[in-house]
PDB file of C-alpha atoms in Angstrom:
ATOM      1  CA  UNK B   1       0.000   0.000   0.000  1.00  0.00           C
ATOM      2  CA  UNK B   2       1.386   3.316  -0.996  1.00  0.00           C
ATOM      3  CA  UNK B   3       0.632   5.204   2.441  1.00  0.00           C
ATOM      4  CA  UNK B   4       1.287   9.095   2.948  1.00  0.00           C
ATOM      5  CA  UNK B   5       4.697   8.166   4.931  1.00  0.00           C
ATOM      6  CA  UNK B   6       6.011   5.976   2.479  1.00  0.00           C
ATOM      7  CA  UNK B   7       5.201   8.184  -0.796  1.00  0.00           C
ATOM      8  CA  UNK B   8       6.715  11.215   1.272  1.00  0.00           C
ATOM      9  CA  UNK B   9       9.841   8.939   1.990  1.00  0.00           C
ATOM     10  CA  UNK B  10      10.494   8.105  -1.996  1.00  0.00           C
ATOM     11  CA  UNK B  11       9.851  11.838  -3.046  1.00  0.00           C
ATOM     12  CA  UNK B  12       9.781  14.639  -0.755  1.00  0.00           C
ATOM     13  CA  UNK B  13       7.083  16.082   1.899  1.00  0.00           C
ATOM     14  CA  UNK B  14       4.770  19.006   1.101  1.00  0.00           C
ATOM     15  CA  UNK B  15       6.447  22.455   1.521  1.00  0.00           C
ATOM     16  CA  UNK B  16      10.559  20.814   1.691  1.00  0.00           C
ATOM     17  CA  UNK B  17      10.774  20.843  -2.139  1.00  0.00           C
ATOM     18  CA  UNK B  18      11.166  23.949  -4.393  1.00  0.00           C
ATOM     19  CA  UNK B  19       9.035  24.749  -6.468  1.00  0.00           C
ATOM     20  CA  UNK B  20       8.721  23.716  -9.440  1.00  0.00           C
ATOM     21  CA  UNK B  21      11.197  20.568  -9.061  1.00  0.00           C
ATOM     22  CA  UNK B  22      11.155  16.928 -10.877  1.00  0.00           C
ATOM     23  CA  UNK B  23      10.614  15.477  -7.268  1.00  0.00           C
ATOM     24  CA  UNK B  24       7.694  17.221  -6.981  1.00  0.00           C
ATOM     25  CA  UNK B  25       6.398  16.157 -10.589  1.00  0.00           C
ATOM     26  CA  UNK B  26       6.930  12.502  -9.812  1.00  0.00           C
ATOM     27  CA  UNK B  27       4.951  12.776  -6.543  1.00  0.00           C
ATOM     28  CA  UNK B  28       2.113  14.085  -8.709  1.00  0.00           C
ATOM     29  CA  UNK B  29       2.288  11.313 -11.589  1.00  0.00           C
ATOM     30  CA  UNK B  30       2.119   8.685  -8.993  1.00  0.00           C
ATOM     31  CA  UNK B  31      -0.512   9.933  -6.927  1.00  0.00           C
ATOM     32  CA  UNK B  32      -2.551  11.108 -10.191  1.00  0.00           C
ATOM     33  CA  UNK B  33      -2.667  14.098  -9.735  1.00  0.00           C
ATOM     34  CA  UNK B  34      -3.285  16.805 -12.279  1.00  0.00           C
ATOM     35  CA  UNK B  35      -0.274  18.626 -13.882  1.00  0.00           C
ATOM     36  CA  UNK B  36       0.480  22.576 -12.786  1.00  0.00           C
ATOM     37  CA  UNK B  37       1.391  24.684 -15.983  1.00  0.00           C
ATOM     38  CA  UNK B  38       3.836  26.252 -13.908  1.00  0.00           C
ATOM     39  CA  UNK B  39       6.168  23.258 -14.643  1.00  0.00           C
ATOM     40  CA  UNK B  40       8.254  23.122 -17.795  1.00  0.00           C
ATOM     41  CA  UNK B  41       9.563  20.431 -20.224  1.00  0.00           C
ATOM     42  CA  UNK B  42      13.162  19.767 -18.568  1.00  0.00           C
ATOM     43  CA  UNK B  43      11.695  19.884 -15.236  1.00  0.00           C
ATOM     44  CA  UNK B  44       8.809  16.534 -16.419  1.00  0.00           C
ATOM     45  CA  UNK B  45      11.497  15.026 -18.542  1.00  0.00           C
ATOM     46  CA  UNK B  46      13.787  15.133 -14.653  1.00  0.00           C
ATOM     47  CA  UNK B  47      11.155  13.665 -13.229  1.00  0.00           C
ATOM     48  CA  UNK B  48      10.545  10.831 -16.190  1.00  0.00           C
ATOM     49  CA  UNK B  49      13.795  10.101 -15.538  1.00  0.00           C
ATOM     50  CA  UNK B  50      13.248   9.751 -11.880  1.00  0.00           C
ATOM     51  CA  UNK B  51      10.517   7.778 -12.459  1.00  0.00           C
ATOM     52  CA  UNK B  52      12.211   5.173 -15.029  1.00  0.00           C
ATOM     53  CA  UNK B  53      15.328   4.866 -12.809  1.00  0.00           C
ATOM     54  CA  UNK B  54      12.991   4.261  -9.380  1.00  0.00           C
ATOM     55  CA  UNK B  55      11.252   1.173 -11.695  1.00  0.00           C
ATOM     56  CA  UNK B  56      14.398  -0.060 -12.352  1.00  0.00           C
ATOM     57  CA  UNK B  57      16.399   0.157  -9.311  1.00  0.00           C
ATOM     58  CA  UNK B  58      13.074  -1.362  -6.910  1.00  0.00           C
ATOM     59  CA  UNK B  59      12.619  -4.508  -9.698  1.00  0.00           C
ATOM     60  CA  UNK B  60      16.480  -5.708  -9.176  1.00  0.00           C
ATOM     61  CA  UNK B  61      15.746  -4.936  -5.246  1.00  0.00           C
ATOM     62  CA  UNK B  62      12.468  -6.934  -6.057  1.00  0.00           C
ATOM     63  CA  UNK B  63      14.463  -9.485  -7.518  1.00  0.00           C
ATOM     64  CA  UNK B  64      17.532  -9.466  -4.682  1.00  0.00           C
ATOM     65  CA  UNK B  65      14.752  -9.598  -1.729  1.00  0.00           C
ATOM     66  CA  UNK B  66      12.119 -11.919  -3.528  1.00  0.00           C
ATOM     67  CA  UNK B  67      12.274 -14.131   0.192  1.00  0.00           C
ATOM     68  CA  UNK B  68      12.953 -11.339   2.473  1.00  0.00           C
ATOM     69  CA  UNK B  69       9.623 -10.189   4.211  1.00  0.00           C
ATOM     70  CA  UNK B  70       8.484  -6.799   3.807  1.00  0.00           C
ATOM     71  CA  UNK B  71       9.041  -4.468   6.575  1.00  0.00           C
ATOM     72  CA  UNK B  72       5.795  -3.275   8.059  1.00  0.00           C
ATOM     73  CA  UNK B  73       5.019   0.546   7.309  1.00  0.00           C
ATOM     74  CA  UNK B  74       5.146   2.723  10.393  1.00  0.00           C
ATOM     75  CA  UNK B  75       1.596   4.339   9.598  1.00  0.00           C
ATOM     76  CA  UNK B  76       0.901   5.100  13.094  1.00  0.00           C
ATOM     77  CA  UNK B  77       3.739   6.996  13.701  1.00  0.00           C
ATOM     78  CA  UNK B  78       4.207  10.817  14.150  1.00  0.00           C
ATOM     79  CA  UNK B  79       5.472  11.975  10.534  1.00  0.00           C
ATOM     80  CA  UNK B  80       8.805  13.277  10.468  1.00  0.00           C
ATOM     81  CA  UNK B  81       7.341  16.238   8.680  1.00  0.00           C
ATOM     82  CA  UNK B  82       6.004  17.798  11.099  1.00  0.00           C
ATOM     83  CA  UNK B  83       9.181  17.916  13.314  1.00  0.00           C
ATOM     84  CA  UNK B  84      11.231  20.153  11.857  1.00  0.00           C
ATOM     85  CA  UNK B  85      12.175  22.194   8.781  1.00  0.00           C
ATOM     86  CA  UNK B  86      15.312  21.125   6.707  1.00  0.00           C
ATOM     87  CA  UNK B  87      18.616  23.036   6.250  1.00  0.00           C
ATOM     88  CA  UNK B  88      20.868  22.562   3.036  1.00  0.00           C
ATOM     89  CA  UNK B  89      24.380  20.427   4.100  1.00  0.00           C
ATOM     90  CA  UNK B  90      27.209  18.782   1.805  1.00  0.00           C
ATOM     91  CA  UNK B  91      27.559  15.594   3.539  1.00  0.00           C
ATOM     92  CA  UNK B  92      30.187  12.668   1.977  1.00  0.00           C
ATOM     93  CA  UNK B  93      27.758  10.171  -0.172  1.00  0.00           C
ATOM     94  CA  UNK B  94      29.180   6.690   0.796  1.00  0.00           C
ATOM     95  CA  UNK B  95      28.404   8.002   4.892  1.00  0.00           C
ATOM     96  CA  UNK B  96      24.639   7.617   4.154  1.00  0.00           C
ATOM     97  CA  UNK B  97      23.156   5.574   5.590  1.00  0.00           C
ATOM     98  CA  UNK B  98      18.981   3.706   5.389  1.00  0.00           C
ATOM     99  CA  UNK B  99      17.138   1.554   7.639  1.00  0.00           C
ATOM    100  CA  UNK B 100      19.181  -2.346   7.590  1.00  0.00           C
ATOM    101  CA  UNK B 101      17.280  -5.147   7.516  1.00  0.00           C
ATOM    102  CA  UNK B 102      17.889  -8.331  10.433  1.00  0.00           C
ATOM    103  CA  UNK B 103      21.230 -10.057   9.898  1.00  0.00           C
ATOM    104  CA  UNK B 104      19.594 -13.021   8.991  1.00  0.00           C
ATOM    105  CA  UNK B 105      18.407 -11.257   5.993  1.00  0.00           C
ATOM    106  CA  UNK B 106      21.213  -9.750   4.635  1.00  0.00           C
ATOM    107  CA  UNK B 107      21.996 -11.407   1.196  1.00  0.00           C
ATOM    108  CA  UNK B 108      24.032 -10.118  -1.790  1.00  0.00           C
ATOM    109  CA  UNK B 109      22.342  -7.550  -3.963  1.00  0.00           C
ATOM    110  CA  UNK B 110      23.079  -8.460  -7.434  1.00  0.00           C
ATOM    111  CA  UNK B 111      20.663  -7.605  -9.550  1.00  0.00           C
ATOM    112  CA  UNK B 112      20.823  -4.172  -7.588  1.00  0.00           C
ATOM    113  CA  UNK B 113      24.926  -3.826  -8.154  1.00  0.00           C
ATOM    114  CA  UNK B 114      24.198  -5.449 -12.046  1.00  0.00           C
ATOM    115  CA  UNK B 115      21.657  -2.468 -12.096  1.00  0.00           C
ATOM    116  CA  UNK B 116      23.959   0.244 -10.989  1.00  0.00           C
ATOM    117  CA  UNK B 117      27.041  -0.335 -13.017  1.00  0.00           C
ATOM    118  CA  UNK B 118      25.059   0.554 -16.060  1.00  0.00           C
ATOM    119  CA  UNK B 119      24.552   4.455 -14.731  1.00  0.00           C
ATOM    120  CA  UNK B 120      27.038   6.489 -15.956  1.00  0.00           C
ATOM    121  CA  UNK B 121      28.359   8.650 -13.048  1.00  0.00           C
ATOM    122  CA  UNK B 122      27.663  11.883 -14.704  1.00  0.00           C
ATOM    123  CA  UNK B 123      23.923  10.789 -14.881  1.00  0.00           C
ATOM    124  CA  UNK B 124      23.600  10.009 -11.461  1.00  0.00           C
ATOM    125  CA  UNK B 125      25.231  13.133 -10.217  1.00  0.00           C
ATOM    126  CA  UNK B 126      22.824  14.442 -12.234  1.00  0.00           C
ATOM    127  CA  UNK B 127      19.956  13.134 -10.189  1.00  0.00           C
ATOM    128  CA  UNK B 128      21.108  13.646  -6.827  1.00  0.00           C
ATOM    129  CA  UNK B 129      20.590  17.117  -7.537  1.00  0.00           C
ATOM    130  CA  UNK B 130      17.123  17.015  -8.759  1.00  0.00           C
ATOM    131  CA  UNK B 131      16.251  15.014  -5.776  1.00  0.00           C
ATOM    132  CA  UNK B 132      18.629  16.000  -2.787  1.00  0.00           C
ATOM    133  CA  UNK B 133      18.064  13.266   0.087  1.00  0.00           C
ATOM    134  CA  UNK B 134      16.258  14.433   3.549  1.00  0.00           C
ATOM    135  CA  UNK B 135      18.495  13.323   6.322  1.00  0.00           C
ATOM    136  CA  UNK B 136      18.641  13.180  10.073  1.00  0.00           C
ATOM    137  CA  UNK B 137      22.326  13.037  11.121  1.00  0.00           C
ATOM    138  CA  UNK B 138      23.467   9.902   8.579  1.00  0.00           C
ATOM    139  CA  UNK B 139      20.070   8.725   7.664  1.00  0.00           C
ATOM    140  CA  UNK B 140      18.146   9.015   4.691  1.00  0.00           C
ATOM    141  CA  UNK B 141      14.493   9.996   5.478  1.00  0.00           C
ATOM    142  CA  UNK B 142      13.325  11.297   2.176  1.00  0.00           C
ATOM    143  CA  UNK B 143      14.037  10.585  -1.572  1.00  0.00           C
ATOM    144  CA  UNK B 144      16.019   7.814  -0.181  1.00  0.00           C
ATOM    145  CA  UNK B 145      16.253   6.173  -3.752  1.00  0.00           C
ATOM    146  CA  UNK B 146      17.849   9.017  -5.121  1.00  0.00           C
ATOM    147  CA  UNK B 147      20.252   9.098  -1.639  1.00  0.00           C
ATOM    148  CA  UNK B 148      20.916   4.996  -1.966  1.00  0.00           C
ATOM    149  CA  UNK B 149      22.161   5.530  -5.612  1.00  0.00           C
ATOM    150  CA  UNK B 150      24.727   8.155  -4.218  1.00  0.00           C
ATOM    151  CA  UNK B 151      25.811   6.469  -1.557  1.00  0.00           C
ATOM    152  CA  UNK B 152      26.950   3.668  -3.817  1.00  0.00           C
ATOM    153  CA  UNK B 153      28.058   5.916  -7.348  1.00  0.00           C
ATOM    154  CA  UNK B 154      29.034   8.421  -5.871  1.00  0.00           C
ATOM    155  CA  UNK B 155      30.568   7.117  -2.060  1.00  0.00           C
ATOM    156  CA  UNK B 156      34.013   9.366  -1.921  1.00  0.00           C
ATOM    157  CA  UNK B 157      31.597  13.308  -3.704  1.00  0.00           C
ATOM    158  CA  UNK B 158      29.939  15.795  -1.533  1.00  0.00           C
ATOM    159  CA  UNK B 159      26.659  15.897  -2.199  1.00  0.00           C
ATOM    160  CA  UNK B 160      24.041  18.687  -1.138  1.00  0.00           C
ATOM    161  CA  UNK B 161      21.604  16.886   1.496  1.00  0.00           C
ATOM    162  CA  UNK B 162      18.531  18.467   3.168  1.00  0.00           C
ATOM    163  CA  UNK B 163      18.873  18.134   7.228  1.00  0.00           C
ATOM    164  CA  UNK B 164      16.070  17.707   9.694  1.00  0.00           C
ATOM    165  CA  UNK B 165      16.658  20.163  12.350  1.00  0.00           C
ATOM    166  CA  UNK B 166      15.684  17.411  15.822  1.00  0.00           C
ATOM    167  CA  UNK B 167      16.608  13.564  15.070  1.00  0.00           C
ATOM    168  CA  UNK B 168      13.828  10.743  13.015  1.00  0.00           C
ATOM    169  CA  UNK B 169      14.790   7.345  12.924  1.00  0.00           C
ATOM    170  CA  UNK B 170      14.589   5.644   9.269  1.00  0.00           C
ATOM    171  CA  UNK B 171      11.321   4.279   9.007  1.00  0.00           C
ATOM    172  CA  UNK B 172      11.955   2.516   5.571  1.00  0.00           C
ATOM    173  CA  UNK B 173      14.224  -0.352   3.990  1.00  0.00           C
ATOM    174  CA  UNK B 174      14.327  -0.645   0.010  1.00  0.00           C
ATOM    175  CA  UNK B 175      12.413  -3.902   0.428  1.00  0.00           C
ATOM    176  CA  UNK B 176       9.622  -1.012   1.479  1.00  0.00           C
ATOM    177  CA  UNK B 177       9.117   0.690  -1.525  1.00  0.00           C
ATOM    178  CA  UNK B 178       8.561  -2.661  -3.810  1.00  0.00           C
ATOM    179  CA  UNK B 179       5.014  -1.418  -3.271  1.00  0.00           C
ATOM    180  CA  UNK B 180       5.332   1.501  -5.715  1.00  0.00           C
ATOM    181  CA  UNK B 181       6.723  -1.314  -8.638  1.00  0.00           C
ATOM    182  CA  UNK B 182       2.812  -1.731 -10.363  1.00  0.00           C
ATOM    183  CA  UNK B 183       2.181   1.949 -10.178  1.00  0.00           C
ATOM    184  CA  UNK B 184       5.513   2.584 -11.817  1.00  0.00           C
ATOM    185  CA  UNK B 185       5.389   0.212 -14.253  1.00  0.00           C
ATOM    186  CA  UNK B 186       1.592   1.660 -15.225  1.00  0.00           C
ATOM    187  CA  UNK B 187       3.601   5.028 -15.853  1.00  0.00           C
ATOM    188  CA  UNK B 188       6.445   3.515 -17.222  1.00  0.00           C
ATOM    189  CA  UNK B 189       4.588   1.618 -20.288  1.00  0.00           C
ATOM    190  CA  UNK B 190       3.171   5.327 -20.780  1.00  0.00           C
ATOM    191  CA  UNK B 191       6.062   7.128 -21.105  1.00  0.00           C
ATOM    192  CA  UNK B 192       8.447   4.792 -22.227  1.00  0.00           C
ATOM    193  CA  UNK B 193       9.252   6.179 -25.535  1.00  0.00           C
ATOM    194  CA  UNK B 194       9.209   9.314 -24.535  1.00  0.00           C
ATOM    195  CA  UNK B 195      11.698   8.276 -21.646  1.00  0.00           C
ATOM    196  CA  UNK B 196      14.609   7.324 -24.288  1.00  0.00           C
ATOM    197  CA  UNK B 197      13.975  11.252 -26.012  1.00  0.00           C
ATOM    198  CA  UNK B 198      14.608  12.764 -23.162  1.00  0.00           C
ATOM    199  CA  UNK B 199      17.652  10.642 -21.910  1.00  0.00           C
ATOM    200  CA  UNK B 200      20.880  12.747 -21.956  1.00  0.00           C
ATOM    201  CA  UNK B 201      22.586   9.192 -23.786  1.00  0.00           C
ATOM    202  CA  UNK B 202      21.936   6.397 -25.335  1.00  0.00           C
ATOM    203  CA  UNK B 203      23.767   4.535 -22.421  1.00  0.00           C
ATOM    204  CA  UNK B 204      21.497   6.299 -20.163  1.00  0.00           C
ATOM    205  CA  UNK B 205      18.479   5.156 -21.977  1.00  0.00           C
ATOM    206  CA  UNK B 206      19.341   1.476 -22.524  1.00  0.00           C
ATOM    207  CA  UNK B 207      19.800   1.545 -18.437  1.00  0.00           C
ATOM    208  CA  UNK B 208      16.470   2.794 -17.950  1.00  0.00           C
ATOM    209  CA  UNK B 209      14.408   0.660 -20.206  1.00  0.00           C
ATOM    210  CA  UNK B 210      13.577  -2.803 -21.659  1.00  0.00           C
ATOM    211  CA  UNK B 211      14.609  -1.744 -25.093  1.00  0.00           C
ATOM    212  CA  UNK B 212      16.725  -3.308 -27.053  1.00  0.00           C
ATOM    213  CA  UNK B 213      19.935  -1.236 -28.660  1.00  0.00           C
ATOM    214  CA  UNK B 214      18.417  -1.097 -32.083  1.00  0.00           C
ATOM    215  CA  UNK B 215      15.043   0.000 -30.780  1.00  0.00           C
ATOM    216  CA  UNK B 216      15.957   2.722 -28.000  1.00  0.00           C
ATOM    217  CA  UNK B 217      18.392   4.301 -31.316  1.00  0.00           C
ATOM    218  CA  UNK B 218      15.822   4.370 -33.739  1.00  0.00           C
ATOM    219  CA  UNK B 219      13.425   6.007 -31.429  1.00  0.00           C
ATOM    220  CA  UNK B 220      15.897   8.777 -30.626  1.00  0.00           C
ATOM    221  CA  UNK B 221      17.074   9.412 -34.271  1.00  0.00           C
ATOM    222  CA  UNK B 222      13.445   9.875 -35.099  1.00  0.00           C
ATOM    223  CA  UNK B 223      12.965  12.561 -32.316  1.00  0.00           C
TER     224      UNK B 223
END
C-alpha cells in the first residue's frame, strides 16, 4: 500500500521541495494528480527520468529480496514532517546511511549492483541534484532512492543533502518501496518512448528501459 509516509519517503514532503522541481512532478504522476502549468519540459522530462530509474532500481531490489519479508510501514507513527524544517548540508555520499534489515536477511544484492554499473556517473550526479536526500544526522528519510544511488556511485563526492533540524529514525528499507513497482510500471509503459527522447545518452536510456539497442536508437534518431 502506498501510504502518505512511504510516498513522502520516496519523493519529498509538502512544503521541503522547491518549487517547481522533478521530485515534486513525480509525486504528482504517482498519486494522479493533475499537472500545474507552472512546470516546464526539462523539469517533467527530470522527473521521467526519476521515475524510469525508481522502476528499475526497486525490480532488481524486487528481484535481490524476492524471500525477504516486507518491513511493516510505520503508519501510526508521528510523521517526520512535522518535526522540523530542513537546512541545506554537503555531507560525503558513501556516509549515508537507510534503515538495515535483520542479519539473517542480509543477502548479496546483485541484480541491484548489475543495475547500478550501467549508470554512468555523470547521470547520477545528475539526479542527486534534482532530488537531494532528507536526512537526520546519517540517515536518509526522504528521496532515499535518489540518496541509496549516491551512496553507492558516488561514495568518496559531496553531495548537497537536506537536514532535519531534531533527530527521526529511518522508518523505511528498500524492500519497502517494492510497493510503488505496479504503479511505476503503469507510468512507465506510458512514457516509455518518450523516456529514451529525453535521456541525456543512449547509455542512459538502454539503463532505464527494456529496449533493445536497435530499438531505443531508432526512437531517438526519429525525435
Amino acid at each position: 500500500m502506498m501510504t502518505p509516509l512511504l510516498i513522502d519517503a520516496l519523493t519529498i514532503s509538502e512544503g521541503r521541495f522547491e518549487k517547481p522541481c522533478p521530485v515534486l512532478v513525480l509525486k504528482m504522476m504517482l498519486l494522479n494528480e493533475e499537472m500545474s502549468r507552472e512546470f516546464s519540459e526539462k523539469i517533467k522530462n527530470q522527473a521521467l527520468l526519476l521515475l524510469a530509474i525508481y522502476r528499475k532500481l526497486l525490480l532488481a531490489v524486487d528481484r535481490d529480496l524476492c524471500k525477504v519479508k516486507t518491513l511493516k510501514d510505520s503508519v501510526k507513527r508521528r510523521h517526520w514532517a512535522k518535526v522540523d524544517k530542513a537546512q541545506d548540508k554537503m555531507v560525503v555520499a558513501g556516509q549515508l546511511r537507510l534503515k538495515s534489515l535483520d542479519p539473517e536477511e542480509m543477502i548479496l544484492f546483485l541484480n541491484t549492483q548489475h543495475f547500478l554499473k550501467k549508470l554512468p556517473i555523470s547521470f547520477v550526479q545528475e539526479l542527486v541534484n534534482w532530488a537531494s536526500p532528507v536526512v537526520s544526522g546519517n540517515f536518509l528519510i526522504e528521496n532515499v532512492l535518489a540518496g541509496y544511488i549516491a551512496q553507492k556511485l558516488l561514495p568518496l563526492e559531496r553531495i548537497k543533502v537536506k537536514e532535519l533540524g531534531k533527530s527521526v529514525q529511518p522508518y523505511f528499507h528498500l524492500a519497502n518501496f517494492s510497493v510503488f513497482l505496479p504503479r511505476l510500471e503503469e507510468l512507465y509503459q506510458k512514457y516509455q518512448q518518450q523516456i529514451v527522447r529525453v535521456a541525456p545518452m543512449a547509455e542512459v536510456a538502454l539503463a532505464l528501459t527494456d529496449l533493445k539497442k536497435a530499438r531505443v536508437y531508432r526512437i531517438r534518431s526519429s525525435s
